[in-house]
Amino acid sequence: MANIITSLLANNNVRIEFSGRQGAHIRLTPKNTLPYSWTDWMLAIDDFRDLIIPLSIVDSDFLIGELLNTQNKLPFNAINANRQEYILSDDKKIVRRLDAGKVRNKYQTVALFIKNNARRWLPDSLELNRNEILSLLKAMITLDCPANYYLRDSLRNLQYLSALLWVKKENPKLLQGIKKPKANEIFRISLVR
């Protein structure tokens, strides 16, 4: 999980500020390996919690409606045998690795790549609108994946994200405070409340 501070801006975008020491979830892409330098943020499941907490109720309802009523499939473009990409904007893209990663044995999550040509560390703050957050959610549960993708990861992610949105809608106070509930606690709360 990244050390981030999220807040809701006047334009309803979520501002993400990277703070403190960062672990293996955030890194700069190696020099000269890609045409641009990027900050590679591999989103942990609790990072999604931090992205959704500041959203307005209207935007939370929008996400719930989109996840329940539309096709949850992103048109990923295969770049090479190891990953798929989905372009969000000129300076942001979603990358899904298709092979085992440094901290996982199988694909479980997605990465958000943020253009960082200055190779600044810590990365500058960024903004995500609700459609970009929706694309990240869909990337976690979409099933247009190769054979080595594990279906149970998608199902687990869908269960967690649904539980998170349910708690956000029914009792958002449970998500406030300094010590926020972890993924397994959020799932448990959604079952008993």
mmCIF file of C-alpha atoms in Angstrom:
data_model
loop_
_atom_site.group_PDB
_atom_site.id
_atom_site.type_symbol
_atom_site.label_atom_id
_atom_site.label_comp_id
_atom_site.label_asym_id
_atom_site.label_seq_id
_atom_site.Cartn_x
_atom_site.Cartn_y
_atom_site.Cartn_z
ATOM 1 C CA MET A 1 0.000 0.000 0.000
ATOM 2 C CA ALA A 2 1.199 3.489 -0.850
ATOM 3 C CA ASN A 3 1.572 6.300 1.671
ATOM 4 C CA ILE A 4 -0.956 8.702 0.210
ATOM 5 C CA ILE A 5 -3.224 11.511 1.362
ATOM 6 C CA THR A 6 -6.455 11.885 -0.599
ATOM 7 C CA SER A 7 -8.855 14.815 -0.632
ATOM 8 C CA LEU A 8 -11.849 15.968 -2.646
ATOM 9 C CA LEU A 9 -11.322 19.104 -4.729
ATOM 10 C CA ALA A 10 -13.949 21.683 -5.674
ATOM 11 C CA ASN A 11 -14.249 20.143 -9.167
ATOM 12 C CA ASN A 12 -15.108 16.741 -7.569
ATOM 13 C CA ASN A 13 -11.762 15.242 -8.547
ATOM 14 C CA VAL A 14 -9.787 13.295 -5.968
ATOM 15 C CA ARG A 15 -6.360 14.727 -5.263
ATOM 16 C CA ILE A 16 -3.645 12.214 -4.379
ATOM 17 C CA GLU A 17 -0.494 13.365 -2.602
ATOM 18 C CA PHE A 18 2.353 10.965 -1.976
ATOM 19 C CA SER A 19 3.824 11.428 1.468
ATOM 20 C CA GLY A 20 6.519 9.946 3.624
ATOM 21 C CA ARG A 21 8.622 6.957 2.757
ATOM 22 C CA GLN A 22 7.339 4.811 -0.101
ATOM 23 C CA GLY A 23 7.751 1.068 -0.347
ATOM 24 C CA ALA A 24 7.923 -1.280 -3.300
ATOM 25 C CA HIS A 25 4.446 -0.239 -4.492
ATOM 26 C CA ILE A 26 5.749 3.008 -6.005
ATOM 27 C CA ARG A 27 8.839 3.336 -8.160
ATOM 28 C CA LEU A 28 10.247 5.249 -11.104
ATOM 29 C CA THR A 29 10.570 3.336 -14.355
ATOM 30 C CA PRO A 30 14.208 2.657 -15.199
ATOM 31 C CA LYS A 31 15.954 5.256 -17.371
ATOM 32 C CA ASN A 32 16.016 4.642 -21.120
ATOM 33 C CA THR A 33 13.622 1.689 -21.046
ATOM 34 C CA LEU A 34 10.574 3.575 -22.303
ATOM 35 C CA PRO A 35 10.120 6.694 -24.432
ATOM 36 C CA TYR A 36 9.018 8.616 -21.302
ATOM 37 C CA SER A 37 9.775 8.385 -17.613
ATOM 38 C CA TRP A 38 6.860 7.265 -15.481
ATOM 39 C CA THR A 39 5.964 6.859 -11.841
ATOM 40 C CA ASP A 40 4.753 3.263 -11.538
ATOM 41 C CA TRP A 41 2.183 2.932 -8.741
ATOM 42 C CA MET A 42 1.010 -0.641 -8.199
ATOM 43 C CA LEU A 43 -2.307 -0.102 -6.437
ATOM 44 C CA ALA A 44 -2.919 -2.294 -3.420
ATOM 45 C CA ILE A 45 -6.507 -3.093 -2.520
ATOM 46 C CA ASP A 46 -6.412 -0.591 0.363
ATOM 47 C CA ASP A 47 -5.335 2.154 -2.059
ATOM 48 C CA PHE A 48 -8.784 1.826 -3.637
ATOM 49 C CA ARG A 49 -10.285 2.453 -0.204
ATOM 50 C CA ASP A 50 -8.335 5.708 0.031
ATOM 51 C CA LEU A 51 -9.460 6.768 -3.471
ATOM 52 C CA ILE A 52 -13.143 6.113 -2.744
ATOM 53 C CA ILE A 53 -13.368 7.576 0.790
ATOM 54 C CA PRO A 54 -13.304 11.266 -0.252
ATOM 55 C CA LEU A 55 -15.843 10.838 -3.086
ATOM 56 C CA SER A 56 -19.232 12.503 -2.790
ATOM 57 C CA ILE A 57 -22.335 10.330 -2.338
ATOM 58 C CA VAL A 58 -23.399 11.237 -5.901
ATOM 59 C CA ASP A 59 -20.109 9.939 -7.301
ATOM 60 C CA SER A 60 -20.277 6.818 -5.111
ATOM 61 C CA ASP A 61 -23.773 6.128 -6.478
ATOM 62 C CA PHE A 62 -22.431 6.672 -10.001
ATOM 63 C CA LEU A 63 -19.687 4.068 -9.443
ATOM 64 C CA ILE A 64 -22.163 1.565 -7.986
ATOM 65 C CA GLY A 65 -24.518 2.046 -10.915
ATOM 66 C CA GLU A 66 -21.757 1.679 -13.478
ATOM 67 C CA LEU A 67 -20.365 -1.479 -11.870
ATOM 68 C CA LEU A 68 -23.811 -3.078 -11.589
ATOM 69 C CA ASN A 69 -25.477 -1.925 -14.796
ATOM 70 C CA THR A 70 -22.761 -1.791 -17.459
ATOM 71 C CA GLN A 71 -20.260 -4.149 -18.960
ATOM 72 C CA ASN A 72 -17.152 -4.265 -16.816
ATOM 73 C CA LYS A 73 -14.633 -4.589 -19.596
ATOM 74 C CA LEU A 74 -11.814 -2.273 -20.579
ATOM 75 C CA PRO A 75 -10.404 -2.338 -24.106
ATOM 76 C CA PHE A 76 -6.810 -3.051 -23.084
ATOM 77 C CA ASN A 77 -4.162 -2.896 -25.776
ATOM 78 C CA ALA A 78 -1.522 -5.602 -25.567
ATOM 79 C CA ILE A 79 1.890 -3.940 -25.672
ATOM 80 C CA ASN A 80 3.966 -7.085 -25.379
ATOM 81 C CA ALA A 81 3.693 -10.518 -23.855
ATOM 82 C CA ASN A 82 4.092 -9.164 -20.320
ATOM 83 C CA ARG A 83 1.472 -6.430 -20.003
ATOM 84 C CA GLN A 84 -1.648 -4.665 -21.233
ATOM 85 C CA GLU A 85 -2.241 -0.917 -21.205
ATOM 86 C CA TYR A 86 -5.287 1.323 -21.116
ATOM 87 C CA ILE A 87 -4.703 5.036 -21.782
ATOM 88 C CA LEU A 88 -6.533 7.371 -19.380
ATOM 89 C CA SER A 89 -5.019 10.653 -20.634
ATOM 90 C CA ASP A 90 -1.777 12.006 -22.082
ATOM 91 C CA ASP A 91 -0.088 11.698 -18.717
ATOM 92 C CA LYS A 92 -1.814 8.679 -17.117
ATOM 93 C CA LYS A 93 -2.338 5.054 -18.099
ATOM 94 C CA ILE A 94 -3.413 1.810 -16.456
ATOM 95 C CA VAL A 95 -1.000 -1.081 -16.824
ATOM 96 C CA ARG A 96 -1.917 -4.650 -16.046
ATOM 97 C CA ARG A 97 1.020 -7.024 -15.785
ATOM 98 C CA LEU A 98 0.368 -10.455 -17.156
ATOM 99 C CA ASP A 99 3.156 -12.354 -15.467
ATOM 100 C CA ALA A 100 4.300 -12.866 -11.903
ATOM 101 C CA GLY A 101 5.494 -9.683 -10.222
ATOM 102 C CA LYS A 102 8.057 -8.868 -7.597
ATOM 103 C CA VAL A 103 5.618 -9.114 -4.694
ATOM 104 C CA ARG A 104 3.026 -11.550 -6.013
ATOM 105 C CA ASN A 105 2.892 -14.999 -7.581
ATOM 106 C CA LYS A 106 0.031 -14.193 -9.906
ATOM 107 C CA TYR A 107 -1.737 -11.152 -11.315
ATOM 108 C CA GLN A 108 -3.830 -9.541 -8.595
ATOM 109 C CA THR A 109 -3.840 -5.832 -9.227
ATOM 110 C CA VAL A 110 -3.180 -3.017 -11.656
ATOM 111 C CA ALA A 111 -0.666 -0.202 -11.799
ATOM 112 C CA LEU A 112 -1.286 3.438 -12.520
ATOM 113 C CA PHE A 113 1.534 4.970 -14.557
ATOM 114 C CA ILE A 114 1.886 8.753 -14.179
ATOM 115 C CA LYS A 115 4.197 10.641 -16.550
ATOM 116 C CA ASN A 116 7.223 11.916 -14.643
ATOM 117 C CA ASN A 117 9.827 13.107 -17.164
ATOM 118 C CA ALA A 118 11.603 15.142 -14.478
ATOM 119 C CA ARG A 119 12.044 11.859 -12.553
ATOM 120 C CA ARG A 120 10.978 13.694 -9.384
ATOM 121 C CA TRP A 121 10.873 11.733 -6.136
ATOM 122 C CA LEU A 122 8.469 11.959 -4.361
ATOM 123 C CA PRO A 123 6.119 12.255 -7.331
ATOM 124 C CA ASP A 124 3.991 15.372 -7.725
ATOM 125 C CA SER A 125 0.386 15.202 -6.600
ATOM 126 C CA LEU A 126 -2.170 14.106 -9.163
ATOM 127 C CA GLU A 127 -5.903 14.264 -9.723
ATOM 128 C CA LEU A 128 -8.297 11.493 -10.732
ATOM 129 C CA ASN A 129 -11.873 12.113 -11.820
ATOM 130 C CA ARG A 130 -14.660 9.612 -11.197
ATOM 131 C CA ASN A 131 -14.402 8.122 -14.711
ATOM 132 C CA GLU A 132 -10.691 7.451 -14.216
ATOM 133 C CA ILE A 133 -11.423 5.841 -10.841
ATOM 134 C CA LEU A 134 -14.146 3.769 -12.533
ATOM 135 C CA SER A 135 -11.618 2.603 -15.143
ATOM 136 C CA LEU A 136 -9.261 1.510 -12.351
ATOM 137 C CA LEU A 137 -12.109 -0.410 -10.681
ATOM 138 C CA LYS A 138 -13.024 -2.102 -13.969
ATOM 139 C CA ALA A 139 -9.390 -2.996 -14.595
ATOM 140 C CA MET A 140 -9.426 -4.893 -11.303
ATOM 141 C CA ILE A 141 -12.436 -7.035 -12.248
ATOM 142 C CA THR A 142 -12.473 -7.264 -16.035
ATOM 143 C CA LEU A 143 -12.101 -10.772 -17.388
ATOM 144 C CA ASP A 144 -10.551 -10.199 -20.823
ATOM 145 C CA CYS A 145 -7.287 -11.693 -19.687
ATOM 146 C CA PRO A 146 -4.922 -14.414 -20.825
ATOM 147 C CA ALA A 147 -4.961 -17.962 -19.505
ATOM 148 C CA ASN A 148 -2.565 -17.271 -16.645
ATOM 149 C CA TYR A 149 -5.007 -14.797 -15.114
ATOM 150 C CA TYR A 150 -6.739 -16.202 -12.063
ATOM 151 C CA LEU A 151 -10.517 -15.824 -12.098
ATOM 152 C CA ARG A 152 -10.675 -15.905 -8.315
ATOM 153 C CA ASP A 153 -8.682 -12.637 -8.146
ATOM 154 C CA SER A 154 -11.333 -10.867 -10.207
ATOM 155 C CA LEU A 155 -14.119 -12.295 -8.090
ATOM 156 C CA ARG A 156 -12.355 -11.360 -4.859
ATOM 157 C CA ASN A 157 -11.713 -7.833 -6.122
ATOM 158 C CA LEU A 158 -15.361 -7.445 -7.137
ATOM 159 C CA GLN A 159 -16.487 -8.628 -3.696
ATOM 160 C CA TYR A 160 -14.179 -6.194 -1.927
ATOM 161 C CA LEU A 161 -14.977 -3.189 -4.122
ATOM 162 C CA SER A 162 -18.718 -3.878 -3.757
ATOM 163 C CA ALA A 163 -18.326 -4.109 0.037
ATOM 164 C CA LEU A 164 -16.332 -0.871 0.089
ATOM 165 C CA LEU A 165 -18.938 1.013 -1.946
ATOM 166 C CA TRP A 166 -21.737 -0.431 0.212
ATOM 167 C CA VAL A 167 -20.063 0.743 3.441
ATOM 168 C CA LYS A 168 -19.361 4.141 1.853
ATOM 169 C CA LYS A 169 -23.062 4.474 0.969
ATOM 170 C CA GLU A 170 -24.592 3.040 4.166
ATOM 171 C CA ASN A 171 -22.243 4.295 6.874
ATOM 172 C CA PRO A 172 -19.369 6.472 5.605
ATOM 173 C CA LYS A 173 -18.365 7.381 9.194
ATOM 174 C CA LEU A 174 -16.875 3.891 9.527
ATOM 175 C CA LEU A 175 -14.291 4.850 6.888
ATOM 176 C CA GLN A 176 -13.204 8.079 8.579
ATOM 177 C CA GLY A 177 -10.409 8.665 11.041
ATOM 178 C CA ILE A 178 -6.704 8.077 11.140
ATOM 179 C CA LYS A 179 -6.841 4.287 11.429
ATOM 180 C CA LYS A 180 -8.952 3.206 8.495
ATOM 181 C CA PRO A 181 -10.315 -0.357 8.274
ATOM 182 C CA LYS A 182 -8.332 -2.808 6.150
ATOM 183 C CA ALA A 183 -9.838 -4.799 3.268
ATOM 184 C CA ASN A 184 -10.854 -7.818 5.375
ATOM 185 C CA GLU A 185 -12.450 -5.554 8.014
ATOM 186 C CA ILE A 186 -14.436 -3.665 5.374
ATOM 187 C CA PHE A 187 -15.742 -6.934 3.952
ATOM 188 C CA ARG A 188 -16.747 -8.095 7.442
ATOM 189 C CA ILE A 189 -18.466 -4.758 8.204
ATOM 190 C CA SER A 190 -20.492 -5.005 4.999
ATOM 191 C CA LEU A 191 -21.802 -8.432 6.018
ATOM 192 C CA VAL A 192 -22.892 -7.547 9.559
ATOM 193 C CA ARG A 193 -24.189 -3.949 9.254
#
